[in-house]
XYZ file of C-alpha atoms in Angstrom:
652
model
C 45.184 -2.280 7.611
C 43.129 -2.822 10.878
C 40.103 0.316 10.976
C 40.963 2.629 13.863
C 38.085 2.471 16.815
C 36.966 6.254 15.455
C 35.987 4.718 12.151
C 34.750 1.788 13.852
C 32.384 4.193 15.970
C 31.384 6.147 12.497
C 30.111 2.756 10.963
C 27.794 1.841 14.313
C 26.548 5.205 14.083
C 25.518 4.601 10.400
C 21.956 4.447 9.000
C 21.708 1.103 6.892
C 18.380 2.220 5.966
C 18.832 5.785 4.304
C 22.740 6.105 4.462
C 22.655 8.971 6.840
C 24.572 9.074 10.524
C 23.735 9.734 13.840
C 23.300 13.553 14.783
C 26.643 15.245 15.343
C 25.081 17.344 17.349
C 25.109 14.935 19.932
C 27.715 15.474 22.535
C 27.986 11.696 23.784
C 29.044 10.661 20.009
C 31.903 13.377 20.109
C 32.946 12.538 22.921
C 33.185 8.690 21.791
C 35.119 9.300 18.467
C 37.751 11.434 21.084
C 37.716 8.386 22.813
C 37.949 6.160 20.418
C 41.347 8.007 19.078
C 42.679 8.263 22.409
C 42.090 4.276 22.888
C 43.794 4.032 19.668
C 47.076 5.753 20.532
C 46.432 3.649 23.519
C 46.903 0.161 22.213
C 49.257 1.700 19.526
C 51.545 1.831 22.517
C 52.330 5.785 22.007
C 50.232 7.092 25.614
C 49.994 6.056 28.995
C 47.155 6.778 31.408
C 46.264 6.682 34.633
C 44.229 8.652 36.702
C 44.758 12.281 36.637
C 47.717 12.267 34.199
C 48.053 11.386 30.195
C 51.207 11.528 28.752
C 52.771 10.466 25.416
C 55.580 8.000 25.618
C 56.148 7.145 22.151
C 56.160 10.854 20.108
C 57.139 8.925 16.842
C 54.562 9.446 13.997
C 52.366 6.562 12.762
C 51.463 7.549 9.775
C 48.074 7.543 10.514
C 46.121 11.402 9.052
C 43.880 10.101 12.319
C 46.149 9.828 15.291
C 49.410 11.558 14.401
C 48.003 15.090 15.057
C 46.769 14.277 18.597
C 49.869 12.374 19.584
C 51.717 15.550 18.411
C 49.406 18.014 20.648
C 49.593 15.236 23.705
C 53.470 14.960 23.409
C 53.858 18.892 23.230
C 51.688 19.738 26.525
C 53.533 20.901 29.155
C 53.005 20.206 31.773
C 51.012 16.768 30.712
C 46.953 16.845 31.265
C 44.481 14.589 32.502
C 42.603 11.779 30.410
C 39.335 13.989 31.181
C 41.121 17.368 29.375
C 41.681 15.618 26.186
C 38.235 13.819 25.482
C 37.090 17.485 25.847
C 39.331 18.694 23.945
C 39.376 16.202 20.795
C 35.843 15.724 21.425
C 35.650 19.548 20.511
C 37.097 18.271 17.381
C 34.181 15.712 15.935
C 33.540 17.363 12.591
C 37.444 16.769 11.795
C 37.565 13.363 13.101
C 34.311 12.178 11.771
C 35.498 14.182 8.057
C 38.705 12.066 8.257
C 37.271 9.032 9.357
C 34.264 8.724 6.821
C 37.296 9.776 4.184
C 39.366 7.317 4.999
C 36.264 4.491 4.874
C 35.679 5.785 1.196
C 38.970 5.244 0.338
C 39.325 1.871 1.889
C 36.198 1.023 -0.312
C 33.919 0.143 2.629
C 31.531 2.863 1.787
C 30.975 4.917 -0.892
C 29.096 8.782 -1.188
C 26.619 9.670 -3.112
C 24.556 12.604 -3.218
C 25.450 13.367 0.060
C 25.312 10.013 1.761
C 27.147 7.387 2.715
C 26.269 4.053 1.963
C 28.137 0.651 1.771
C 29.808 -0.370 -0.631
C 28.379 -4.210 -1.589
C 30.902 -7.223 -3.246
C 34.674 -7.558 -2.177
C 36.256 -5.139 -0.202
C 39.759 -4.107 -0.342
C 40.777 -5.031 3.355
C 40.976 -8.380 4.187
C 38.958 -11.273 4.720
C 39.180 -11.855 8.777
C 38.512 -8.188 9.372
C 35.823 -8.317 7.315
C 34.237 -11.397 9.509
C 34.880 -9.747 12.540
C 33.148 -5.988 11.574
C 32.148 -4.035 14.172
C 28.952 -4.874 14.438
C 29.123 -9.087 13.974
C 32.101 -8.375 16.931
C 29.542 -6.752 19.407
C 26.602 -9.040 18.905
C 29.245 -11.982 19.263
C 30.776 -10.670 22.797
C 27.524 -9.338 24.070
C 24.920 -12.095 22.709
C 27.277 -14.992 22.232
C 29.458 -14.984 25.535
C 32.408 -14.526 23.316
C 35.646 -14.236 24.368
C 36.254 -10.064 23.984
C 39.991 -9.006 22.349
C 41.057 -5.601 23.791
C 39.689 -3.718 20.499
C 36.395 -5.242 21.586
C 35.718 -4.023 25.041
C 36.946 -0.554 24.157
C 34.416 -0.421 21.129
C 31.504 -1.870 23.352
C 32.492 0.728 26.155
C 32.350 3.585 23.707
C 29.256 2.128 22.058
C 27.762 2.236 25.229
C 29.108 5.787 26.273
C 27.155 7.036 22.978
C 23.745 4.796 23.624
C 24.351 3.206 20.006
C 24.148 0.386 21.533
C 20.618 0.874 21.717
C 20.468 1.049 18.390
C 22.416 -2.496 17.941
C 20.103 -4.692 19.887
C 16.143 -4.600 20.368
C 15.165 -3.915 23.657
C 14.586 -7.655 24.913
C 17.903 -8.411 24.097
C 19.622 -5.065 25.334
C 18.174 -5.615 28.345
C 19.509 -9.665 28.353
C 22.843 -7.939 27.931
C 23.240 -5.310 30.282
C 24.628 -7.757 33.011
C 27.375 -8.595 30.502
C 27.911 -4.731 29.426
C 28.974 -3.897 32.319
C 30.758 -7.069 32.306
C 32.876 -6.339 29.335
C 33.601 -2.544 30.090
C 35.564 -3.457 33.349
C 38.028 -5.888 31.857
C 40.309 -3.789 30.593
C 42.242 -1.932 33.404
C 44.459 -0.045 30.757
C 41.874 1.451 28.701
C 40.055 2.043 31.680
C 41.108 5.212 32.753
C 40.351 6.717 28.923
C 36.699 5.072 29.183
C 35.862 6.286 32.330
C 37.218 10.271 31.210
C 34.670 9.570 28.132
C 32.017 8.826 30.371
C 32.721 11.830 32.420
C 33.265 14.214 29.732
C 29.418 12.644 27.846
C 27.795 14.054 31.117
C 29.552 16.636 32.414
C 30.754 18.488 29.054
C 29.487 20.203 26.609
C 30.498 23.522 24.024
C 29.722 26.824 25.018
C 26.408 28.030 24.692
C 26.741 31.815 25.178
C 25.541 33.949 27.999
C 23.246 31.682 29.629
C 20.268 33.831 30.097
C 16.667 32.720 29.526
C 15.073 36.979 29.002
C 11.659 36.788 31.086
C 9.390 39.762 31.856
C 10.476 42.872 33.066
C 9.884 42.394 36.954
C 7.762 38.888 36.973
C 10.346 37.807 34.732
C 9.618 33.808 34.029
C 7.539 32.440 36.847
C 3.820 33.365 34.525
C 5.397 30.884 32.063
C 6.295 28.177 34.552
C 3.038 29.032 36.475
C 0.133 28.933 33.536
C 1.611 25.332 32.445
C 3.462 26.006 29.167
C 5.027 22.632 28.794
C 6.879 23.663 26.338
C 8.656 26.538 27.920
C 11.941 24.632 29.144
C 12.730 22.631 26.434
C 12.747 25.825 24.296
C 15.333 27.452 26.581
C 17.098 23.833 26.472
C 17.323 23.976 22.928
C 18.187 27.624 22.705
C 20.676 28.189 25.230
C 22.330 23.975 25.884
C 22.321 22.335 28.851
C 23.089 25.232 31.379
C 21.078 28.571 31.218
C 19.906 30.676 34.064
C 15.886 32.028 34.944
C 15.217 34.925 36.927
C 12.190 33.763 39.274
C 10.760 36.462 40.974
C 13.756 38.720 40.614
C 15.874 35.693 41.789
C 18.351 33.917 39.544
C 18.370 30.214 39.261
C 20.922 28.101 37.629
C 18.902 25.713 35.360
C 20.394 22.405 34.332
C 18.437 20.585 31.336
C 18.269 17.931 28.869
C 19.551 14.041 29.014
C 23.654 14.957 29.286
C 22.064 17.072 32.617
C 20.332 13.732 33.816
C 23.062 11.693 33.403
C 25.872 14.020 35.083
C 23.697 14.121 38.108
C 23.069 10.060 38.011
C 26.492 9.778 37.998
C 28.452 12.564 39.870
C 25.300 13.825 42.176
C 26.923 12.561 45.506
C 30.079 13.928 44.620
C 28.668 17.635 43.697
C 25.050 18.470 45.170
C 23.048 18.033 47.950
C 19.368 18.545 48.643
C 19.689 20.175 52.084
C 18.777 23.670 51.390
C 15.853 22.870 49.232
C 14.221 19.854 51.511
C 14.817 20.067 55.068
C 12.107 23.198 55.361
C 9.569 20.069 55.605
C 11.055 18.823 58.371
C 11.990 21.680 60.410
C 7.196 22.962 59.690
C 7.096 19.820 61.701
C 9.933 19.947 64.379
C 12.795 17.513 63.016
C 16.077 17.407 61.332
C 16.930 14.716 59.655
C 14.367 13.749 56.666
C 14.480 11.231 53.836
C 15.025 13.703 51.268
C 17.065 16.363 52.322
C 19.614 13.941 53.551
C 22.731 12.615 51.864
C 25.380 10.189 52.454
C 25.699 7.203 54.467
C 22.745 8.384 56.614
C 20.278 8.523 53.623
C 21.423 5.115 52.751
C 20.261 3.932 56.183
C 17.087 5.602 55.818
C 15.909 4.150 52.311
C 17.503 0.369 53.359
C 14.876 1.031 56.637
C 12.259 1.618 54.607
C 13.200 -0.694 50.763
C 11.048 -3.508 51.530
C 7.835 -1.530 52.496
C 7.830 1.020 49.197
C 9.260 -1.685 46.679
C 7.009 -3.456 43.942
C 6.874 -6.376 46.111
C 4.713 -4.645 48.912
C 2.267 -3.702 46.013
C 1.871 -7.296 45.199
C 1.241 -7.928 48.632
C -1.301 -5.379 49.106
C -3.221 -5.482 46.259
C -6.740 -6.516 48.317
C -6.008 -3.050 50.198
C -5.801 -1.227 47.137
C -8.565 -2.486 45.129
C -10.381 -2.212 48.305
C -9.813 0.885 48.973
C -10.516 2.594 45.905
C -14.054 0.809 45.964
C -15.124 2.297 48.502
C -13.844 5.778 47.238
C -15.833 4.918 44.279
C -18.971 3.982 46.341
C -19.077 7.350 47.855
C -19.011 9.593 44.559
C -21.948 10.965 42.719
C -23.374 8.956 39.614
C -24.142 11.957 36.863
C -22.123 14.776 38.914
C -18.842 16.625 37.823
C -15.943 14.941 40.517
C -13.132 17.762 40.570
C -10.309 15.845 39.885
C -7.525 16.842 41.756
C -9.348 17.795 44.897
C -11.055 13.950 44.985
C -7.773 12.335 43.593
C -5.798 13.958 46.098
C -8.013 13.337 48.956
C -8.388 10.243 47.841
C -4.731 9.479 47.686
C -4.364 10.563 51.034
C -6.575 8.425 52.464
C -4.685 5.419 50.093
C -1.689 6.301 51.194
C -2.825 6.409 55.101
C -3.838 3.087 55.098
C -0.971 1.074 53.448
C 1.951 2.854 54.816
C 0.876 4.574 58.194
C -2.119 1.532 59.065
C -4.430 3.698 60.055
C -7.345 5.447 58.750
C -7.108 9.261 57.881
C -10.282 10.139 56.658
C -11.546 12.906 59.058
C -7.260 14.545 58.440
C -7.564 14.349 54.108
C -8.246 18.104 53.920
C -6.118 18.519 56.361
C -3.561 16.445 54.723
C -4.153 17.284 51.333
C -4.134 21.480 51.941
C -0.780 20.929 54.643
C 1.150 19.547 51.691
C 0.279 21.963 49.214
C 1.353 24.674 51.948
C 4.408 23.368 52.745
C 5.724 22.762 49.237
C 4.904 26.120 48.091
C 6.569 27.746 51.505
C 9.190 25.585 52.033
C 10.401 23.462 49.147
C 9.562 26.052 46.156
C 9.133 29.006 47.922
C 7.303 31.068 45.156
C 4.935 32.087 47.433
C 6.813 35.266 49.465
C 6.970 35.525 53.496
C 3.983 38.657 53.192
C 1.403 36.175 51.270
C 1.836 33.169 53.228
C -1.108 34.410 55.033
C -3.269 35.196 52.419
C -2.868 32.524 50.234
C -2.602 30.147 53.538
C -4.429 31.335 56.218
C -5.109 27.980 57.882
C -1.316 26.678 57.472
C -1.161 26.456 61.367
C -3.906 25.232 62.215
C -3.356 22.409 59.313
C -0.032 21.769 60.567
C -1.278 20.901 64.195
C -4.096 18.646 62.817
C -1.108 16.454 61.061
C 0.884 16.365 64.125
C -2.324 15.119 66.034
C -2.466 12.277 63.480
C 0.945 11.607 63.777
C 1.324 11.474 67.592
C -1.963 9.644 67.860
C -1.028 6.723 64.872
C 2.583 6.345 66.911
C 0.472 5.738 69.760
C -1.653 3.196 68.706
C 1.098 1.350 67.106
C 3.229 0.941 70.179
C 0.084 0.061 72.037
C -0.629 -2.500 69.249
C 2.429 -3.615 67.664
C 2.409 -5.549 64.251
C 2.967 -9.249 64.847
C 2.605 -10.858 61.477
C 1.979 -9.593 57.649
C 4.510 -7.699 55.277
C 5.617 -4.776 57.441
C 4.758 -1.104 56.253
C 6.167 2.101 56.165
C 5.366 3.291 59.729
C 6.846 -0.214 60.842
C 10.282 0.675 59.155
C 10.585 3.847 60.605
C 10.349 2.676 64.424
C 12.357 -0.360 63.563
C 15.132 2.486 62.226
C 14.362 4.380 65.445
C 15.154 1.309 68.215
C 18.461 1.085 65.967
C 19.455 3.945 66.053
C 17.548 6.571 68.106
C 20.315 9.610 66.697
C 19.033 9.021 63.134
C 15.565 8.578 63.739
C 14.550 10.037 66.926
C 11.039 10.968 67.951
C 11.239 14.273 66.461
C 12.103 13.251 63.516
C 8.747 11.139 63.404
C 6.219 13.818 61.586
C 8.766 14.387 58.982
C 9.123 11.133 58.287
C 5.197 9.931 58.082
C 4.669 12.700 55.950
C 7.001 11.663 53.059
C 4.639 8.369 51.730
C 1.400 11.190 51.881
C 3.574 13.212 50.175
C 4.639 11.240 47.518
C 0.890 9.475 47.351
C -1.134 13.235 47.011
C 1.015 15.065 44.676
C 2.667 12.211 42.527
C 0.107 9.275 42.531
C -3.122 11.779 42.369
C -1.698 13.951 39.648
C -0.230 10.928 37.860
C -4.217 9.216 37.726
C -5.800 12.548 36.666
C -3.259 13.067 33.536
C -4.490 9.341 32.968
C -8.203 9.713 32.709
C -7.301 13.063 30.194
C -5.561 10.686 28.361
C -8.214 8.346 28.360
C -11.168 10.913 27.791
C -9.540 12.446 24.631
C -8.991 8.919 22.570
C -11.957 6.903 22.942
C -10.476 3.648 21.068
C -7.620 3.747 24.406
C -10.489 4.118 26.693
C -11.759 0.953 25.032
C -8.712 -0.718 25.161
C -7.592 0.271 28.714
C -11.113 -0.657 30.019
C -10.855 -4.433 28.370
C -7.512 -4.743 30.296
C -9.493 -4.113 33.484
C -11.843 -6.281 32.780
C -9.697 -8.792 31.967
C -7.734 -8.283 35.213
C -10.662 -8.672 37.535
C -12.811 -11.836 35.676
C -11.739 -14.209 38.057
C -12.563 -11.962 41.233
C -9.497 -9.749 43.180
C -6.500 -9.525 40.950
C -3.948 -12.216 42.141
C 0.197 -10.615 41.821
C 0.604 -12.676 38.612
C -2.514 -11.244 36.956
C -1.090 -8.057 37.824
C 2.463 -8.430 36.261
C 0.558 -9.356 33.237
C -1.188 -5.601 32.906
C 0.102 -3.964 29.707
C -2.004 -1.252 28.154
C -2.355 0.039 31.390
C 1.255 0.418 32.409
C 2.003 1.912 29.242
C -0.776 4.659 29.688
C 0.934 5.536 33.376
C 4.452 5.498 31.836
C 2.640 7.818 29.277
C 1.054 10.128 31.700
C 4.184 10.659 33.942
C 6.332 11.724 30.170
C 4.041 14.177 29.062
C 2.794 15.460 32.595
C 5.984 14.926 35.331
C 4.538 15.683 38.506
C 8.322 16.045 39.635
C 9.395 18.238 36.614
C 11.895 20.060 37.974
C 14.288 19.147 40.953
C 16.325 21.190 43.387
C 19.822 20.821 44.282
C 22.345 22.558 46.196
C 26.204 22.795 44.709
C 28.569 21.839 47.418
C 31.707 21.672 45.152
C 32.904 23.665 42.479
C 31.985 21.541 38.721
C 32.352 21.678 34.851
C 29.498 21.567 33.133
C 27.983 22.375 29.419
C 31.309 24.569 28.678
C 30.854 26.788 32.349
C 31.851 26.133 35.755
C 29.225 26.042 38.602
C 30.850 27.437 41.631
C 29.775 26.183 45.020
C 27.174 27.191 47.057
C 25.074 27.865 43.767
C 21.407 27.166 44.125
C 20.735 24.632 40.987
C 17.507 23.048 39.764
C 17.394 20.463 37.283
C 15.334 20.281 34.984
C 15.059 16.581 34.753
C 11.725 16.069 32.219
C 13.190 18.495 29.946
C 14.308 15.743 27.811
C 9.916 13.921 27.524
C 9.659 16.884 25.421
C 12.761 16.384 22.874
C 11.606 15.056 19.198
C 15.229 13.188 18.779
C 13.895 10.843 21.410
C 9.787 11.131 21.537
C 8.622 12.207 17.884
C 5.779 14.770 18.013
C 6.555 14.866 21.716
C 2.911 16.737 22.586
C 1.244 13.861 21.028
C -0.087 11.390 23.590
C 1.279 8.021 22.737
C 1.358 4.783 24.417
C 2.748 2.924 22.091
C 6.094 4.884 22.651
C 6.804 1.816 25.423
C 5.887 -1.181 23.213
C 8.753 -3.468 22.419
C 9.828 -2.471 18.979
C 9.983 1.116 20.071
C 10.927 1.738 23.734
C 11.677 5.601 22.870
C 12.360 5.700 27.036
C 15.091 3.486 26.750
C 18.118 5.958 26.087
C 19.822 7.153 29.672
C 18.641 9.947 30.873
C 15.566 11.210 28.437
C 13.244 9.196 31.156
C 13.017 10.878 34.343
C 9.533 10.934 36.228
C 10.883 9.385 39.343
C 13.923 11.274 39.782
C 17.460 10.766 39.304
C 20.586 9.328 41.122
C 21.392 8.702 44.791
C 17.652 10.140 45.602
C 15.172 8.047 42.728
C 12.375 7.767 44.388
C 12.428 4.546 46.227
C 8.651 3.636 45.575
C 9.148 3.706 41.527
C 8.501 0.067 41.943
C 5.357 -0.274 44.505
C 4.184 2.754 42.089
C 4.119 0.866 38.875
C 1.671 -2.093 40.514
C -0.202 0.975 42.687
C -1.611 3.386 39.515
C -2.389 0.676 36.923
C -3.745 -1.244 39.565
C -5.841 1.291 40.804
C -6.972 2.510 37.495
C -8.192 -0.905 36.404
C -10.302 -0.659 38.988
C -11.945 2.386 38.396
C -12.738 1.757 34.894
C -14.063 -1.687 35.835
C -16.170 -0.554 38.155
C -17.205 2.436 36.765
C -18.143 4.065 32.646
C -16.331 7.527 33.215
C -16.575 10.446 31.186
C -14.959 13.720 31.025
C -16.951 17.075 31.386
C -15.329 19.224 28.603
C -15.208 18.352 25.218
C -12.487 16.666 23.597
C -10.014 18.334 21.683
C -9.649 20.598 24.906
C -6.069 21.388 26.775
C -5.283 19.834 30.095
C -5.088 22.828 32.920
C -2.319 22.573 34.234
C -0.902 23.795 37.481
C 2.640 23.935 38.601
C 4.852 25.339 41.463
C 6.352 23.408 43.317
C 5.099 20.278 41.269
C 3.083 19.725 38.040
C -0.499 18.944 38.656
C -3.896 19.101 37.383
C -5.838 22.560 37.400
C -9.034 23.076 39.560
C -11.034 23.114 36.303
C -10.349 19.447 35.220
C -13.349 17.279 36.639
C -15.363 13.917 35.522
C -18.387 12.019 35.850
C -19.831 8.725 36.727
C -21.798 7.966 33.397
C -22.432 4.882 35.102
C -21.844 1.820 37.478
C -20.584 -1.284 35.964
């Protein structure tokens, strides 16, 4: 007799090492083995799907302790449901399905139990021969690695292996990522079972059991902002783990709808355009400097104009093209510091950053505007992107904001100017050049108003993101002495034959690995903000619309199922035979869905890059001892406190 897809998905799942299975705990595997029984009745013949309707049209039993009770339940509903209301439902169901299915692999003799676990069962088996040269695992490598020709069985079991991420645990990284072309391949030829594997898909993002009241209990009146505020790292992932997927905070006497961990990350990868916007939380930045329509706060067809305008000029490729600029640019930074002296980090780094930032996207120099730049950012995403600073302390806390605000509209106006006067006849084009490209096609989306907003979004991204991002670096560095070895032989390396040429770069490892380190344990962009247009299900409650949401996208850099001792600095988390990033959604430093933040690529040749060059330039040292905790700041994003600062030991 031919095993049924759920037991199929049971024996993937299993540990050949130790004899134990995957976490049940897992809501992607439930909602697999539901899927796998529903494909079953499927190609049994008994349901039909399309979209929006499942219905049984053969009620008669098959004898099968499996998929006889869910026929039963599907035949009796009245009227019929959807494909999406039964994975939830049966996926509700995993301890029974997995009980049966593990039962009925005992008593087929493919595994046996002992003390508790599950192991296989070695010499003949009592089912026969071909099955046995086509198990489930010899069937995947041979479609996926192979190019073999995929029976119907096939693509459903890939598509639910893939649903689940045990596919990850199938193939080593190299060759998962060979296959992913023909993954996606092989879940889209079956047009029958489609509708099924696309409601499993849904439900593995956008489901989940009830959690209970979905309160995180803060401090009477400040409620939870001191624990989001002093840098407790920590602090989310607990409420993640205590409360699901969905809980709420109370901010300031102001209730937010939190939405956490990897099933969060992939529901908004996947269903984002459909659900949220980022309107309400963005477009504050452009209205402090006069315009409407902004990179960020825009959705739709008009934000896909906007990042095609400006691909080319934040993509890795622009890196590689400006990787002279760079490593010119930070030596002269590094000229100008103090040998011996403690550098505050983030004010330098962020000033620094600015001026970066200026010159590669904008073309223009912005050193006498890097306070300026450097405090106007800060201001506006504490008043208008977080706002956890209230109306009656703006002026306290920012008593400068206007005159800050008409210093970066000088700079604006003025670099505009220049560039029409001067326009760009040859080279790779930059940022500035996409935008008035964008704005002689279409003067609506992009108008001259709209200018400020736009230049500010690459100083933006360069201050907060790329500063914090090489700060959390040289902590990493400072507090293991054999990396700081390591990292600063890379550099070397790099730079022996003079400026780094594109294919030198490609070639940096250690270095890459401490950035993609850096950015999991300290996410500058930690939390993101969304606004719920339509009504959705998700972890076992219903969002209504118009409910302010923020997701808590990083929650998931601090899980041990997928980062073991997660508050352990680790670079060796990205090597090969590890690649503890790999699973969808637990790796989200550069956001998520339709707004991932375009220069992801330019920013993995930018920080390594520049960071090879300060350590070959220079023997840096931090000025606390080791052993001590990284001050943290946060609100609106996660960045290094005023107290972190290095030295110059000396120049190389």
């Amino acid at each position: 007799m031919e095993l049924r897809l759920t037991e199929e998905v049971m024996l993937l799942a299993l540990h050949n090492e130790n004899g134990e299975f995957a976490e049940m705990r897992d809501w992607p595997l439930h909602c697999a083995l539901a899927g796998g029984l529903l494909m079953d009745l499927l190609l049994e013949g008994r349901i039909a799907a399309k979209p929006g309707l499942l219905r049984a049209v053969d009620s008669d039993p098959l004898g099968d302790p499996l998929l006889d009770p869910a026929l039963t339940e599907i035949a009796a509903a009245d009227p019929p449901r959807d494909p999406r209301h039964w994975v939830d439902h049966f996926a509700r169901q995993a301890e029974r399905l997995r009980d049966e299915a593990l039962g009925s692999l005992v008593g087929r003799g493919i595994l046996r139990r002992e003390s508790g676990l599950f192991l296989w069962v070695h010499g003949p088996r009592r089912y026969p021969a071909t099955i046995a040269e086509m198990e489930a695992k010899l069937r995947i490598w041979g479609v996926l690695l192979e190019n073999e020709e995929p029976a119907p069985r096939d693509v459903a079991l890939i598509h639910l292996a893939h649903a689940c991420h045990i596919l990850r645990k199938l193939l080593p990284h190299l060759q998962l990522q060979q296959a992913a072309k023909r993954i996606e391949e092989v879940c889209g030829l079956d047009e029958a079972g489609a509708t099924v594997l696309d409601a499993v898909m849904d439900s593995e993002v956008a489901a989940g059991p009830s959690h209970g009241q979905p309160i995180a209990k803060g401090l009477p009146i400040v409620d939870n902002l001191p624990e989001l505020y002093k840098g407790n790292l920590e602090f989310l992932p607990q409420q993640y783990v205590k409360y699901g997927p969905v809980f709420q905070l109370r901010i300031g006497g102001r209730d937010t709808m939190m939405l956490a961990g990897p099933e969060a990350n992939r529901f908004v990868i996947r269903h984002d355009a459909r659900y949220l916007r980022r309107f309400e939380i963005w477009n504050g930045i452009a209205e402090a400097l006069g315009g409407k329509h902004f990179m960020l706060s825009i959705d739709g067809p008009e934000h896909g104009l906007m990042r095609q305008a400006h691909k080319e000029a934040l993509s890795r490729n622009f890196g590689q093209n400006r990787i002279p600029d760079i490593v010119d640019a930070t030596r002269r930074r590094m000229a100008a510091w103090p040998t011996g002296e403690p550098i505050p980090a983030k004010h330098e780094l962020f000033r620094f950053m600015a001026g970066v930032q200026g010159r590669l996207h904008l073309g223009t120099s912005v050193r006498e505007y890097e306070d300026d730049l450097v405090e106007f950012v800060d201001a506006i995403g504490s008043l208008r992107v977080s706002k956890h600073v209230p109306k009656y302390l703006a002026p306290v806390k920012y008593p400068h904001y206007e005159q800050k605000r008409e210093r970066v509209q000088k700079l604006f106006a003025e670099t505009v100017r220049q560039r029409r006067m001067e326009p760009r006849e040859d080279g790779p084009k930059n940022y500035l050049d996409g935008m008035l490209a964008l704005h002689e096609e279409d003067p609506r989306l992009m108008s001259e108003a709209d200018f400020p907003a736009a230049m500010i979004l690459p100083l933006l991204a360069g201050i907060d993101t790329i500063g914090s991002t090489l700060a959390f670096m040289l902590h990493g560095l400072f507090e293991d002495p054999d990396l700081m070895a390591r990292a600063t032989a890379e550099a070397d390396e790099l730079f022996a034959n003079g400026t780094p040429t594109p294919q030198a770069a490609k070639k940096m490892d250690v270095l890459r690995r401490l950035m993609l380190e850096a950015l999991r344990m300290y996410p500058p962009l930690y939390m993101l903000g969304y606004w719920a247009i339509n009504t959705f299900d998700f972890g076992g409650y219903r969002i209504p619309a118009g409910e302010r949401i923020v997701l808590a996208s990083t929650v998931a850099h601090f899980l041990p199922e997928f980062y073991p001792d997660p508050l352990r600095f680790d670079i060796d988390r990205y090597l090969p035979e590890r690649m503890e990033n790999s699973v969808p959604g637990t790796y989200a430093p550069f956001g998520l869905g339709s707004h991932a933040c375009l220069g992801a690529g330019l920013a993995q040749i930018q920080v390594p890059l520049t960071m090879a060059t300060l350590l070959h330039g220079l023997e840096l040292e931090g000025t606390v001892d080791r052993g001590s905790k990284m001050p943290l700041k946060f609100m609106p994003t996660l960045c290094p406190g005023d107290a972190f600062a290095f030295r110059i030991r000396q120049r190389r």
